Each structure stands twice: as C-alpha cells, then as structure tokens.
Amino acid sequence: MSEPAMPELAGELTGELAWGRHYLAVEPAHFRVDYVINPFMDLADQPDPVRVREQWDALVATLRGLGAVVDVLPQRADAPDMVYAMNLGLGVRSGGERKAVLSHMRFPQRRMETDSARDWLVEHGWTTSLIGRDGVGAHFEAGDAFPFGDALVVGYGPRTEELALKHLAAELGIRVRGLRITHPGMYHLDLAFCPLDERRALVCPSALDAPSAAALLDLVPEPLVLTEEEALSTFCANSVVVGRTVVMPACPDRVRARLEAWGFEVVLVDVSEFHKGGGSIRCLTNPVDITLGRDLPLTGGAQVVLAPH
Ligand code: ARG
C-alpha cells in the first residue's frame, strides 16, 4: 500500500495573507510619555520629537514602497498614545460595507482616542459600534485581535476583558478564540503573535498561560517560536507583513534565517523612539482590509472558544 501524500511544506511558500495591504496610522504630532500604563513607559525617558517624526515617516514610506496604502489620521493634542493606531479599533470589510468595532480602552488616559477614531471612520464611510465606553462595559483593545486560521484570535487579560470576546463574536458573526495573556510585559497580543501567512506566525508562548500557549501552538501549523527575551527586548513580534515582506523593528539572526528559509524578505525600520511608549511597528499601524468571509470565516452565529484555565 502506498503512503498517503503528505504535503512537504518546509521551505516552501504557503498562501500569503490577503490582508495587511491597507493601514491606518496616526501622525505623531503629540507623542510623549505623560503617564505610565505599561512596563516600558518612564516619564524620565521622553521621545525626541525630531527622531519621532523621522522614524514614523520612514515607516510610512516603507509600507507605501511595498505597495500598501496608508491612510493618516491626525493626532489629538491630549492623547499622546494615540500614535499606537492599532488600538483604536478592529475594522472589517463585508461586501461593500466597512464596520469598525471601536476599542474601549482599559486605562482612562486613552479613552478619548476612540472618539476621534469614530469621527474619522464615520467621515470615511465606516459604521462603528462599541463594546463598552467610559469605563462601563467590557474593555477591548484591538491590539489584542487578529484573524488567523478559522477565527479571530483575541488575547485577554491585561487589557481586553474575557467578556469582550462574546460581544466581538456576536457583533461580527464569527468564531473568536480567546487566549489568556499573563505576562505583564506583553499586555497586548500583538507583542507576542504575528500572523505571517496562512500557516505560519511568530508566536511567543511565554506571554500566555500554559493552556492558551498550547492552544495557540495547536492553531498555527508552522509557528516560529520566539523566546520571551526575543519578544521583549526587540519587539520583533510587533511587526507587519505585506505579502511576503515582514517589516520589523529588529530581527534576531535566528529568526531572520527561519523567515528567509520560508521565502520571506525582512525589512528593518528603526522605531526605537516609539518603544519608549511601549509599542512598535504593529502598534503604529492598524490594518483596515480584514475581510469577513475571506480572512475570517462567517459562522452564522457567535462562537467563543476558550482554552481551559
Ligand atoms: N502606551 C501604549 C499603551 O500602553 C502602548 C500601546 C502599544 N500598542 C499595541 N498595539 N501594543 O497602551
């Protein structure tokens, strides 16, 4: 009897992500460290405004150079962290419609960002909804949410609350897979997880409790596993992928070798000034081309799958 044909994928190209070619970013006119809401922030270590502008311009130019569209939203003067556009909300497309589930930030210092995001999105043809607001209802920060495999994968714990997962699933008619984040330095899933293509992702299991780490490693057929040290000291999971190019703030040699063996090209952009606020390349950009039925299977009803804990 002949062996069943096994797909031999190591080193071969697998399906590119269809999303990640259109981003929203916030022009950093008022970026500074005004308060401390994560372990990277230090009031004594302020970003240099000239370098901030140069680094952000270089990031936007790099993404545009790769063929991505980048829309730019102005920054509110009273919202220094608004530069981390990833956290404004989760936008999805469905047919001709564009829907954004706005974030309900854990910390009051960031809550006003949502109002500006809503106004801009509405002006640009999006309909918006909220899971909670002004501290009432579940917290949701969109840096915790990514489509991968058969679901929207959502980290909860430090920022997003478990209750938000049900609302997201119901609002969008999708399956949500919840992962419990326990690491205080990886307070958003985007510091520990980066989808690379249909089968591959950067994954830092030490951000999660053991059952959630196992669930994520089960979900990603070919994970590129990062150590805690790699994820925290280089922000390398906080990268974006445009087709087969990974735009990264830094890339350990070991990680680069694996990415290149898989057929990715690595492009580095220094955003070190933004690390002072606790965010890197992914945090500075919000993908607005995630499409229901293409990147996120429609389940016809809300489904939430949690790892046991
Ligand atoms: N200072 C911001 C905060 O703590 C950093 C946000 C980083 N953004 C991200 N998507 N991880 O909320």
Coordinates of C-alpha atoms and ligand atoms in Angstrom, one line a residue:
M1 CA 0.0 0.0 0.0
S2 CA 1.4 3.4 -0.9
E3 CA 1.9 6.1 1.7
P4 CA -0.7 8.9 1.6
A5 CA 0.8 12.0 0.0
M6 CA 2.0 14.3 2.8
P7 CA 2.3 18.0 2.0
E8 CA 6.0 18.8 2.2
L9 CA 5.9 22.4 3.3
A10 CA 9.2 23.2 5.0
G11 CA 10.9 25.9 2.9
E12 CA 8.0 26.2 0.5
L13 CA 5.8 29.1 0.0
T14 CA 2.3 28.8 1.5
G15 CA -0.7 31.2 0.9
E16 CA 0.1 34.8 1.6
L17 CA -2.1 36.8 3.9
A18 CA -4.8 38.6 1.9
W19 CA -5.0 41.4 4.5
G20 CA -2.2 43.8 5.5
R21 CA -2.1 45.9 2.4
H22 CA -4.1 48.9 3.7
Y23 CA -3.3 50.6 7.0
L24 CA -4.5 53.4 9.2
A25 CA -1.7 55.3 11.1
V26 CA -1.8 58.4 13.3
E27 CA 0.6 61.3 12.5
P28 CA 2.8 61.7 15.7
A29 CA 2.4 65.4 16.3
H30 CA 1.9 65.0 20.1
F31 CA 3.7 61.8 21.1
R32 CA 5.3 61.9 24.5
V33 CA 5.2 59.8 27.7
D34 CA 2.7 61.5 30.0
Y35 CA 1.7 58.6 32.3
V36 CA 2.9 55.1 33.0
I37 CA 0.5 52.3 31.9
N38 CA 3.0 49.6 30.9
P39 CA 6.5 48.5 32.0
F40 CA 8.2 50.3 29.1
M41 CA 7.0 53.8 29.9
D42 CA 9.2 56.0 32.0
L43 CA 8.4 59.7 32.5
A44 CA 12.2 60.4 32.7
D45 CA 12.8 59.0 29.2
Q46 CA 11.0 61.2 26.7
P47 CA 11.0 60.7 22.9
D48 CA 12.9 63.1 20.8
P49 CA 10.3 64.9 18.5
V50 CA 12.6 65.1 15.5
R51 CA 13.5 61.4 15.6
V52 CA 9.9 60.5 16.2
R53 CA 8.9 62.3 13.0
E54 CA 11.8 60.8 11.0
Q55 CA 11.1 57.2 12.2
W56 CA 7.4 57.5 11.6
D57 CA 7.9 59.0 8.1
A58 CA 10.4 56.1 7.3
L59 CA 7.8 53.5 8.4
V60 CA 5.0 55.0 6.3
A61 CA 7.4 55.4 3.3
T62 CA 8.5 51.8 3.7
L63 CA 4.9 50.5 3.8
R64 CA 3.9 52.6 0.8
G65 CA 7.1 51.5 -1.0
L66 CA 5.8 47.9 -0.6
G67 CA 2.6 48.8 -2.3
A68 CA 0.5 49.2 0.9
V69 CA -2.0 52.1 1.2
V70 CA -1.5 54.1 4.4
D71 CA -4.3 56.5 5.5
V72 CA -3.3 59.1 8.0
L73 CA -5.4 60.3 10.9
P74 CA -4.3 63.5 12.8
Q75 CA -3.3 63.1 16.5
R76 CA -5.3 64.8 19.3
A77 CA -3.1 67.0 21.4
D78 CA -4.4 65.5 24.6
A79 CA -3.8 61.9 23.5
P80 CA -0.1 61.1 23.5
D81 CA -0.6 57.3 23.0
M82 CA -2.9 57.8 20.0
V83 CA 0.1 57.2 17.7
Y84 CA -0.5 53.5 18.5
A85 CA -3.3 53.3 15.9
M86 CA -3.6 49.6 16.3
N87 CA -5.5 50.1 19.5
L88 CA -8.2 52.4 18.0
G89 CA -10.5 49.6 16.9
L90 CA -11.0 46.5 14.8
G91 CA -12.1 47.3 11.3
V92 CA -13.6 44.6 9.0
R93 CA -15.0 44.7 5.5
S94 CA -18.0 42.7 4.4
G95 CA -19.3 43.1 0.9
G96 CA -19.3 46.8 0.2
E97 CA -19.6 47.6 3.9
R98 CA -17.0 48.6 6.4
K99 CA -17.6 48.1 10.1
A100 CA -15.3 49.0 12.9
V101 CA -15.7 47.8 16.5
L102 CA -14.1 50.6 18.5
S103 CA -11.8 49.9 21.4
H104 CA -12.9 50.6 24.9
M105 CA -9.5 51.2 26.5
R106 CA -8.6 49.8 29.8
F107 CA -7.0 53.0 31.0
P108 CA -8.9 56.2 31.2
Q109 CA -5.9 58.1 29.9
R110 CA -6.5 56.6 26.4
R111 CA -10.3 56.6 26.2
M112 CA -10.7 59.9 24.4
E113 CA -8.8 58.4 21.4
T114 CA -11.8 56.4 20.5
D115 CA -14.0 59.5 19.9
S116 CA -11.6 60.9 17.4
A117 CA -11.2 57.5 15.7
R118 CA -15.0 57.2 15.5
D119 CA -15.4 60.7 13.9
W120 CA -12.7 59.9 11.3
L121 CA -14.0 56.5 10.5
V122 CA -17.6 57.7 10.1
E123 CA -16.4 60.5 7.8
H124 CA -14.6 57.9 5.7
G125 CA -17.6 55.7 5.3
W126 CA -17.3 53.2 8.2
T127 CA -20.1 52.3 10.5
T128 CA -18.9 51.9 14.1
S129 CA -20.0 50.0 17.2
L130 CA -18.9 49.9 20.7
I131 CA -18.5 47.1 23.2
G132 CA -18.3 49.4 26.1
R133 CA -17.5 53.1 26.8
D134 CA -16.3 55.4 29.5
G135 CA -15.4 52.5 31.8
V136 CA -18.8 50.9 31.5
G137 CA -19.0 47.5 29.7
A138 CA -16.2 45.2 28.7
H139 CA -12.8 46.6 27.8
F140 CA -11.5 45.8 24.3
E141 CA -8.2 47.0 22.8
A142 CA -7.8 46.0 19.2
G143 CA -4.0 45.2 19.5
D144 CA -5.3 42.0 21.0
A145 CA -7.2 40.8 17.9
F146 CA -6.0 39.1 14.7
P147 CA -7.6 36.8 12.1
F148 CA -5.8 33.5 11.9
G149 CA -7.0 30.1 10.7
D150 CA -10.7 29.7 11.4
A151 CA -11.2 32.5 13.8
L152 CA -10.4 35.9 15.2
V153 CA -7.7 35.2 17.8
V154 CA -8.1 37.5 20.8
G155 CA -5.8 37.9 23.7
Y156 CA -7.5 38.9 27.0
G157 CA -6.3 39.7 30.5
P158 CA -4.1 42.8 30.9
R159 CA -6.2 45.0 28.5
T160 CA -9.1 43.2 26.8
E161 CA -11.6 41.5 29.1
E162 CA -12.9 38.0 28.6
L163 CA -16.4 39.3 28.3
A164 CA -15.5 41.3 25.2
L165 CA -14.9 38.1 23.3
K166 CA -18.6 37.2 23.3
H167 CA -19.5 40.7 22.1
L168 CA -17.0 40.6 19.3
A169 CA -18.2 37.2 18.1
A170 CA -21.8 38.3 18.2
E171 CA -21.2 41.7 16.6
L172 CA -19.3 40.2 13.7
G173 CA -21.0 36.7 13.4
I174 CA -17.6 34.9 13.7
R175 CA -15.7 32.5 15.8
V176 CA -13.4 34.1 18.4
R177 CA -10.6 32.1 20.0
G178 CA -9.6 33.6 23.3
L179 CA -6.1 33.3 24.7
R180 CA -5.2 34.3 28.2
I181 CA -2.3 36.7 28.5
T182 CA -0.5 36.5 31.8
H183 CA 2.8 38.3 31.0
P184 CA 2.8 41.9 32.3
G185 CA 5.3 43.0 29.6
M186 CA 3.2 41.5 26.7
Y187 CA 0.0 43.3 27.6
H188 CA -1.3 43.1 24.0
L189 CA -1.4 40.0 21.9
D190 CA 0.4 41.9 19.1
L191 CA 3.6 41.9 21.3
A192 CA 3.6 38.1 21.2
F193 CA 1.8 37.0 18.0
C194 CA 2.2 38.0 14.4
P195 CA 0.5 36.1 11.5
L196 CA 2.9 35.6 8.6
D197 CA 0.9 33.7 6.1
E198 CA -1.9 31.2 6.1
R199 CA 0.1 28.5 8.0
R200 CA 2.8 30.5 9.8
A201 CA 3.1 33.0 12.6
L202 CA 5.6 34.4 15.0
V203 CA 4.5 33.1 18.4
C204 CA 5.8 33.9 21.9
P205 CA 4.2 31.3 24.1
S206 CA 5.6 32.8 27.3
A207 CA 3.1 35.7 27.0
L208 CA 0.2 33.2 27.7
D209 CA -0.8 30.8 30.4
A210 CA 0.0 27.2 29.6
P211 CA -3.3 26.1 28.2
S212 CA -3.5 29.2 26.0
A213 CA 0.1 28.8 24.8
A214 CA -0.8 25.2 23.9
A215 CA -4.0 26.3 22.1
L216 CA -2.1 28.9 20.0
L217 CA 0.7 26.4 19.1
D218 CA -2.1 24.0 18.0
L219 CA -3.8 26.6 15.9
V220 CA -0.6 27.7 14.0
P221 CA 0.6 24.8 11.8
E222 CA 4.1 26.1 11.5
P223 CA 4.9 28.5 14.4
L224 CA 8.2 30.4 14.6
V225 CA 8.5 30.3 18.3
L226 CA 10.1 33.3 20.0
T227 CA 11.7 33.3 23.4
E228 CA 10.5 35.8 26.0
E229 CA 13.8 37.6 25.7
E230 CA 13.5 37.9 21.9
A231 CA 9.9 39.3 22.1
L232 CA 10.6 41.7 24.9
S233 CA 14.0 43.1 24.0
T234 CA 13.5 43.5 20.3
F235 CA 9.7 43.9 19.9
C236 CA 10.2 41.6 16.9
A237 CA 6.6 40.1 17.1
N238 CA 5.3 43.6 16.8
S239 CA 5.9 43.6 13.0
V240 CA 3.7 43.8 10.0
V241 CA 3.5 41.6 6.9
V242 CA 2.9 42.9 3.4
G243 CA 2.7 39.9 1.1
R244 CA 6.0 38.2 1.6
T245 CA 7.8 41.1 3.3
V246 CA 8.0 41.3 7.0
V247 CA 8.6 44.9 8.2
M248 CA 10.2 44.6 11.6
P249 CA 11.8 46.9 14.2
A250 CA 14.6 44.3 14.7
C251 CA 15.2 40.7 13.9
P252 CA 17.4 38.2 15.8
D253 CA 19.6 36.3 13.4
R254 CA 17.9 33.0 14.2
V255 CA 14.5 34.5 13.4
R256 CA 15.8 36.0 10.1
A257 CA 17.3 32.7 9.0
R258 CA 13.9 31.0 9.5
L259 CA 11.9 33.7 7.8
E260 CA 14.3 33.8 4.8
A261 CA 14.2 30.0 4.5
W262 CA 10.4 30.3 4.3
G263 CA 10.7 32.8 1.5
F264 CA 10.1 36.0 3.4
E265 CA 12.1 39.1 3.0
V266 CA 12.9 41.0 6.2
V267 CA 12.9 44.9 6.1
L268 CA 14.0 46.7 9.2
V269 CA 12.7 50.1 10.3
D270 CA 14.0 51.7 13.4
V271 CA 11.1 52.9 15.5
S272 CA 13.0 53.0 18.8
E273 CA 11.5 56.3 19.9
F274 CA 8.1 54.7 19.9
H275 CA 9.4 51.8 22.1
K276 CA 9.5 54.4 24.9
G277 CA 5.7 54.3 25.0
G278 CA 5.7 50.5 24.8
G279 CA 4.8 50.0 21.1
S280 CA 6.5 49.2 17.9
I281 CA 5.6 48.8 14.2
R282 CA 2.4 46.8 14.5
C283 CA 1.2 49.2 17.2
L284 CA 1.7 52.1 14.9
T285 CA -0.4 50.7 12.1
N286 CA -3.9 49.3 12.0
P287 CA -4.8 47.0 9.1
V288 CA -8.2 48.1 7.7
D289 CA -8.5 45.5 5.0
I290 CA -9.5 42.4 7.0
T291 CA -12.4 40.9 5.2
L292 CA -15.3 38.8 6.5
G293 CA -15.7 35.6 4.6
R294 CA -12.2 35.8 3.3
D295 CA -9.9 36.3 6.3
L296 CA -12.5 35.5 8.9
P297 CA -14.9 32.6 8.2
L298 CA -18.5 33.6 8.9
T299 CA -20.1 31.2 11.4
G300 CA -23.6 32.5 11.1
G301 CA -23.6 33.0 14.9
A302 CA -21.4 33.9 17.7
Q303 CA -18.9 31.3 18.9
V304 CA -16.3 31.7 21.6
V305 CA -13.6 29.1 22.1
L306 CA -11.5 29.4 25.2
A307 CA -8.5 27.3 26.3
P308 CA -9.3 25.7 29.6
H309 CA -8.0 27.6 32.7
Ligands
ARG1 N1 1.4 53.2 25.7 C1 0.5 52.3 24.9 C2 -0.3 51.6 25.9 O1 0.2 51.1 26.9 C3 1.3 51.4 24.1 C4 0.4 50.7 23.1 C5 1.0 49.7 22.3 N2 0.2 49.2 21.3 C6 0.0 48.0 20.9 N3 -0.8 47.7 20.0 N4 0.6 47.0 21.6 O2 -1.5 51.4 25.8

